[in-house]
């Protein structure tokens, strides 16, 4: 069956595969399901909590929160969200507090990734997610459909949606673009506030940054007495690769050398945090788009991965899911999806530009003065 005539609004709906059970893919499946359409999600994780899902996320009113509302999950979101954790703190490398705001009037409540994933998963019909299904290939299979191969098993679908993040297997069928290393690598650590009261006090009610020349230390409050810590370093890609292959002890040693001269109150985070992982940052070119191809599309990081320094990634993924569900249900066939793809690129471009500028501004030779000026401008606006 092919798409020129698909009309999901009138129940001649196609067979849909969503590759990736991250926030974007799960939200899309939910928004189709509330309208009576079942999609199959292929997810390489073997269950919802298989790996650390990463730090806390703030959902924005017009994008992430809107999608949760459309999905009928607003109450579940509000029950799990932490509006009290929207503060910002900024330190210099000597450990001097330069900026402190509680953020209580903001409308960007934080939610743990595990909580967001759980809410979305619990909203789906049992069996929607095929766990432990790492998609190996996707290829045109004639008659306008696509063959998805996971764990050596092939299945045919009319529509395949790549919600499979930065290293999408679907994207190469649409675009030659590949994410480029942005020159900055994060190393992630975990803290339990009971065991680390000094880190607890340092971080305050939300996020803290300590910034030096081309170096930063970040602390982010999560739920349930946890804090995520990150070092951010401007290093060449080869060094990032070596760091990713090093043992946790070697990583710690390399970082302590890079942060020589910083206050012990800050470097304690490197010495005492539980090592989680090395994360070199990659981004697709700002404004990434492709020629629409019926039956195949992308959402979220697969379409527009950007550095986390803009704080928009998950919000865009959730908003893309909401808009793609609308396009698929519009009864206007693939033309509506083509319009969605264009609108998605237009929305993602300024966010990607902002994320790239945020990264440049934070990890610069000017050190903390750039970031302080940014925070002060934001308060004055
Ligand atoms: C350190 C860090 C901090 C961040 N902080 C923030 C923040 O504060 N705010 C914010 O808005 N965004 C933040 N982001 C960005 C945010 O995490 C992403 O934009 C968001 O997760 C994108 O969602 P997604 O569903 O598109 O992709 P992902 O979350 O990447 O999900 C993709 C899913 O696809 C699965 N998958 C991948 N390949 C395959 C395959 N071949 N077969 C089957 N399954 C596959 C993966 O296992 C994963 O579950 C941060 C990112 C990083 C790295």
XYZ file of C-alpha atoms and ligand atoms in Angstrom:
434
model
C 0.000 0.000 0.000
C 1.391 3.377 -0.733
C 1.150 6.723 0.720
C -0.148 9.028 -1.956
C -3.598 8.066 -0.833
C -3.159 7.260 2.818
C -5.931 8.718 4.843
C -5.548 7.850 8.469
C -8.357 10.172 9.453
C -10.680 7.852 7.518
C -9.190 4.639 8.804
C -7.374 3.444 5.661
C -4.284 3.821 7.757
C -0.845 2.422 7.047
C 1.466 0.203 8.995
C 3.884 2.458 10.918
C 7.315 1.705 12.405
C 8.934 4.160 14.802
C 12.657 3.524 15.224
C 13.708 4.586 18.737
C 11.862 4.653 22.038
C 13.285 7.937 23.342
C 11.036 10.882 24.247
C 10.220 11.671 20.594
C 9.352 8.131 19.501
C 7.303 7.320 22.603
C 5.378 10.584 22.378
C 4.579 9.997 18.705
C 3.290 6.482 19.418
C 1.143 7.842 22.261
C -0.353 10.639 20.143
C -1.217 8.179 17.377
C -2.650 5.721 19.879
C -4.997 8.288 21.450
C -6.417 8.675 17.930
C -6.796 4.937 17.486
C -3.656 4.237 15.419
C -1.184 1.585 16.547
C 2.482 1.972 15.665
C 5.377 -0.400 16.402
C 8.383 1.035 18.237
C 11.749 -0.649 17.736
C 14.024 0.094 20.721
C 17.512 -1.321 21.207
C 17.360 -1.086 25.033
C 16.081 -4.309 26.540
C 13.839 -2.444 29.027
C 12.985 1.104 30.092
C 15.668 1.441 32.769
C 18.467 -0.444 31.030
C 20.965 2.432 31.002
C 21.267 5.719 32.895
C 18.875 7.923 30.971
C 20.828 11.123 31.651
C 20.102 14.247 33.650
C 16.990 16.200 34.411
C 15.088 17.959 31.594
C 13.089 21.183 31.713
C 9.912 21.141 29.643
C 8.910 24.410 28.000
C 5.322 25.674 27.785
C 4.857 25.886 24.008
C 6.669 22.676 23.077
C 7.356 19.930 25.674
C 4.515 20.835 28.058
C 2.087 21.313 25.152
C 2.861 17.820 23.829
C 2.308 16.303 27.296
C -1.073 18.068 27.439
C -2.107 16.852 23.964
C -1.092 13.331 24.992
C -3.384 13.541 28.044
C -0.346 13.274 30.313
C -0.315 16.743 31.858
C -1.355 15.546 35.329
C 1.230 12.770 35.332
C 3.854 15.304 34.260
C 2.870 17.808 36.973
C 2.943 15.056 39.602
C 6.527 14.116 38.661
C 7.854 17.598 37.795
C 10.019 19.743 40.060
C 9.142 23.448 39.604
C 11.287 24.187 42.666
C 14.462 23.211 40.774
C 14.665 25.978 38.159
C 17.411 28.062 39.780
C 20.780 29.067 38.336
C 24.113 29.636 40.042
C 27.420 30.737 38.578
C 30.861 30.412 40.176
C 34.325 31.388 39.031
C 37.201 28.863 39.243
C 38.107 30.199 42.715
C 34.689 29.056 43.892
C 33.273 32.597 44.299
C 29.512 32.761 43.774
C 28.894 35.432 41.121
C 25.217 34.904 40.320
C 22.332 33.223 42.107
C 18.633 33.181 41.217
C 15.967 30.810 42.500
C 13.962 30.661 39.228
C 10.713 30.150 41.145
C 8.755 32.351 38.727
C 9.932 30.392 35.666
C 7.620 28.062 33.782
C 10.116 25.346 32.856
C 9.639 22.642 35.469
C 12.293 19.945 35.590
C 11.555 16.248 35.251
C 13.928 13.289 35.490
C 14.412 11.454 32.203
C 13.522 8.152 33.825
C 10.251 9.664 35.078
C 9.397 11.093 31.655
C 10.155 7.766 29.966
C 8.072 5.885 32.540
C 5.069 8.202 32.076
C 5.187 7.787 28.310
C 5.733 4.016 28.484
C 2.874 3.481 30.923
C 0.563 5.418 28.581
C 1.128 2.996 25.694
C -0.738 -0.212 24.917
C 1.215 -3.283 26.047
C 3.445 -4.624 23.286
C 3.845 -1.281 21.496
C 7.590 -1.296 22.172
C 9.678 -4.150 20.794
C 12.465 -4.077 23.397
C 15.948 -5.353 22.579
C 15.324 -4.606 18.873
C 18.320 -2.798 17.488
C 17.467 -1.855 13.930
C 20.285 -2.857 11.620
C 18.969 -1.818 8.206
C 16.031 -0.105 6.578
C 15.597 -0.518 2.837
C 12.933 0.084 0.189
C 11.052 -3.175 -0.346
C 8.965 -2.466 -3.452
C 5.242 -1.639 -3.577
C 6.110 1.592 -1.763
C 6.986 0.044 1.547
C 10.149 -0.397 3.592
C 11.780 -3.370 5.172
C 13.054 -2.921 8.730
C 15.584 -5.504 9.911
C 16.183 -5.934 13.637
C 17.888 -8.944 15.260
C 18.009 -10.588 11.843
C 14.214 -10.469 11.448
C 12.711 -8.427 8.575
C 9.323 -6.717 8.752
C 7.608 -4.517 6.128
C 6.068 -1.116 6.909
C 4.339 1.581 4.884
C 5.862 4.393 6.957
C 9.155 4.386 8.866
C 9.895 7.230 11.278
C 13.445 7.760 12.523
C 13.252 8.803 16.176
C 16.561 7.083 16.821
C 18.657 10.004 17.963
C 21.979 11.489 16.877
C 23.280 8.379 15.084
C 20.024 7.578 13.296
C 19.880 4.557 10.984
C 16.991 6.170 9.099
C 18.677 9.510 8.336
C 21.156 8.166 5.704
C 18.161 7.204 3.521
C 17.167 10.874 3.440
C 20.285 12.946 3.875
C 24.086 12.813 3.614
C 24.499 14.965 6.709
C 26.365 13.503 9.679
C 26.755 15.004 13.150
C 30.065 16.849 13.537
C 32.121 16.945 16.753
C 31.642 20.374 18.315
C 35.051 20.550 19.988
C 33.672 20.028 23.496
C 33.482 16.848 25.553
C 31.471 16.293 28.719
C 32.273 13.775 31.424
C 29.289 12.807 33.533
C 29.311 11.999 37.265
C 26.576 11.077 39.739
C 26.134 12.170 43.364
C 23.849 11.152 46.137
C 23.062 14.297 48.178
C 23.159 12.447 51.503
C 26.692 11.251 50.881
C 27.796 14.535 49.280
C 26.336 17.436 51.335
C 28.998 19.853 50.034
C 27.945 19.214 46.420
C 24.324 19.549 47.516
C 25.069 22.993 49.005
C 27.129 24.060 45.970
C 24.432 23.269 43.417
C 21.523 25.117 45.062
C 18.007 24.836 43.659
C 18.597 23.821 40.062
C 21.776 24.140 38.026
C 25.218 25.516 38.810
C 27.996 26.371 36.398
C 31.597 27.093 37.357
C 33.392 28.495 34.339
C 37.039 29.080 33.465
C 38.888 29.481 30.164
C 37.626 26.685 27.868
C 36.568 24.654 30.906
C 33.383 24.334 32.921
C 32.010 22.302 35.772
C 28.247 21.820 35.855
C 25.989 20.507 38.609
C 22.339 19.718 38.000
C 19.818 18.776 40.672
C 17.777 15.675 39.796
C 14.910 14.106 41.737
C 15.156 11.608 44.611
C 18.278 13.135 46.204
C 20.479 12.823 43.129
C 22.741 15.332 41.425
C 24.376 14.982 38.017
C 27.766 16.604 37.555
C 29.523 17.275 34.269
C 32.922 18.573 33.333
C 32.999 20.344 29.975
C 36.331 20.710 28.186
C 37.309 22.079 24.824
C 39.562 19.303 23.462
C 40.414 17.919 20.004
C 38.378 14.975 18.736
C 41.342 12.572 19.026
C 41.726 13.404 22.740
C 37.974 12.955 23.229
C 38.217 9.509 21.662
C 41.126 8.566 23.948
C 39.181 9.811 26.970
C 36.185 7.702 25.938
C 38.424 4.622 25.861
C 40.230 5.348 29.152
C 39.410 3.787 32.523
C 37.392 5.898 35.007
C 40.577 6.394 37.075
C 42.506 7.644 34.024
C 39.628 9.975 33.102
C 39.589 11.408 36.615
C 43.353 11.934 36.548
C 43.201 13.717 33.161
C 40.401 15.965 34.375
C 42.125 16.879 37.636
C 45.135 17.947 35.637
C 42.974 20.090 33.342
C 41.265 21.706 36.358
C 44.551 22.432 38.203
C 44.284 25.637 40.227
C 40.496 25.439 40.649
C 39.071 25.635 44.171
C 38.975 22.280 46.026
C 35.236 22.877 46.663
C 34.810 22.482 42.868
C 37.416 19.841 42.018
C 35.952 17.681 44.801
C 33.173 16.964 42.310
C 35.696 15.332 39.981
C 37.481 13.476 42.767
C 34.410 12.132 44.534
C 31.628 11.757 41.967
C 30.620 8.308 40.663
C 31.866 8.138 37.093
C 29.037 7.679 34.547
C 30.526 8.294 31.107
C 32.356 10.419 28.540
C 30.111 12.341 26.119
C 31.721 14.119 23.156
C 29.169 16.624 21.802
C 28.081 16.363 18.168
C 25.635 18.428 16.146
C 24.066 18.317 12.700
C 24.559 21.423 10.541
C 22.224 24.236 11.634
C 19.189 24.258 9.327
C 19.543 20.562 8.358
C 16.797 19.522 5.925
C 16.275 16.991 3.152
C 14.140 16.333 0.101
C 10.960 14.691 1.332
C 10.630 11.010 0.480
C 7.198 9.413 0.886
C 7.073 6.828 3.645
C 10.215 7.985 5.487
C 10.777 10.837 7.906
C 12.709 11.913 11.003
C 11.935 13.607 14.307
C 13.925 14.861 17.292
C 17.698 14.418 17.459
C 17.650 12.244 14.325
C 16.520 15.349 12.413
C 18.381 18.116 14.266
C 20.748 16.980 17.023
C 22.348 20.016 18.667
C 24.481 20.688 21.728
C 22.605 20.588 25.048
C 23.720 24.170 25.765
C 20.429 25.496 24.399
C 18.231 23.244 26.574
C 15.810 22.688 23.675
C 16.516 19.137 22.425
C 13.853 17.191 24.252
C 11.318 19.980 23.860
C 11.786 19.934 20.105
C 11.574 16.120 20.000
C 8.229 16.206 21.847
C 6.904 19.073 19.700
C 7.984 17.275 16.497
C 6.062 14.195 17.636
C 2.915 16.279 18.216
C 3.153 17.966 14.824
C 3.958 14.766 12.918
C 0.980 13.011 14.535
C -1.217 15.900 13.320
C 0.247 15.668 9.812
C -0.273 11.899 9.639
C -3.863 12.273 10.843
C -4.704 15.233 8.585
C -6.116 13.103 5.760
C -3.907 14.978 3.278
C -1.423 12.191 2.576
C 2.334 12.725 2.395
C 1.996 16.406 1.412
C 1.098 17.158 5.025
C 4.249 15.341 6.201
C 6.347 17.330 3.716
C 4.920 20.541 5.185
C 5.637 19.216 8.686
C 9.287 18.554 7.727
C 9.698 22.105 6.482
C 8.076 23.597 9.602
C 10.223 21.351 11.835
C 13.420 22.615 10.130
C 12.274 26.227 10.475
C 11.557 25.725 14.202
C 14.790 23.832 14.919
C 17.146 26.269 13.155
C 17.134 29.121 15.704
C 17.315 26.593 18.546
C 20.346 24.924 16.926
C 21.955 28.304 16.363
C 21.267 29.241 20.000
C 22.727 25.926 21.206
C 25.914 26.433 19.143
C 26.260 30.008 20.448
C 25.590 28.817 24.016
C 28.404 26.293 23.695
C 30.788 28.853 22.152
C 29.936 31.409 24.835
C 30.323 28.994 27.752
C 33.522 27.256 26.603
C 35.576 30.252 25.492
C 38.932 31.772 26.321
C 37.020 34.662 27.965
C 36.013 32.269 30.758
C 33.298 33.203 33.211
C 32.763 36.830 32.116
C 30.794 35.766 29.009
C 28.440 33.588 31.010
C 27.930 36.203 33.722
C 27.028 38.798 31.087
C 24.577 36.301 29.536
C 22.845 35.630 32.877
C 22.619 39.374 33.658
C 21.123 40.113 30.227
C 18.535 37.391 30.768
C 17.498 38.822 34.140
C 17.295 42.341 32.701
C 15.146 41.236 29.721
C 24.483 15.550 28.311
C 23.191 15.968 27.672
C 22.336 16.819 28.351
C 21.129 17.219 27.769
N 20.334 18.091 28.440
C 19.193 18.517 27.871
C 18.345 19.443 28.541
O 18.617 19.877 29.667
N 17.199 19.839 27.918
C 16.861 19.368 26.675
O 15.815 19.773 26.150
N 17.622 18.483 26.028
C 18.786 18.066 26.585
N 19.573 17.183 25.921
C 19.148 16.726 24.593
C 18.089 15.636 24.704
O 18.596 14.570 25.484
C 17.728 15.118 23.319
O 17.471 16.186 22.460
C 16.494 14.213 23.376
O 16.745 13.087 24.190
C 16.123 13.773 21.964
O 15.090 12.825 22.019
P 14.906 11.778 20.834
O 13.736 10.963 21.225
O 14.908 12.499 19.541
O 16.246 10.920 20.823
P 16.950 10.047 21.980
O 16.615 10.553 23.337
O 18.393 9.992 21.598
O 16.290 8.615 21.822
C 16.635 7.786 20.738
C 16.252 6.359 21.101
O 16.509 5.540 19.972
C 17.129 4.342 20.382
N 17.917 3.854 19.242
C 18.997 4.428 18.661
N 19.428 3.698 17.624
C 18.585 2.640 17.527
C 18.510 1.528 16.643
N 19.382 1.350 15.636
N 17.516 0.622 16.833
C 16.614 0.769 17.843
N 16.654 1.803 18.722
C 17.623 2.728 18.552
C 17.981 4.753 21.586
O 18.271 3.643 22.433
C 17.072 5.784 22.260
O 16.189 5.196 23.196
C 20.776 16.759 26.475
C 21.626 15.878 25.796
C 22.830 15.490 26.380
C 23.752 14.576 25.611
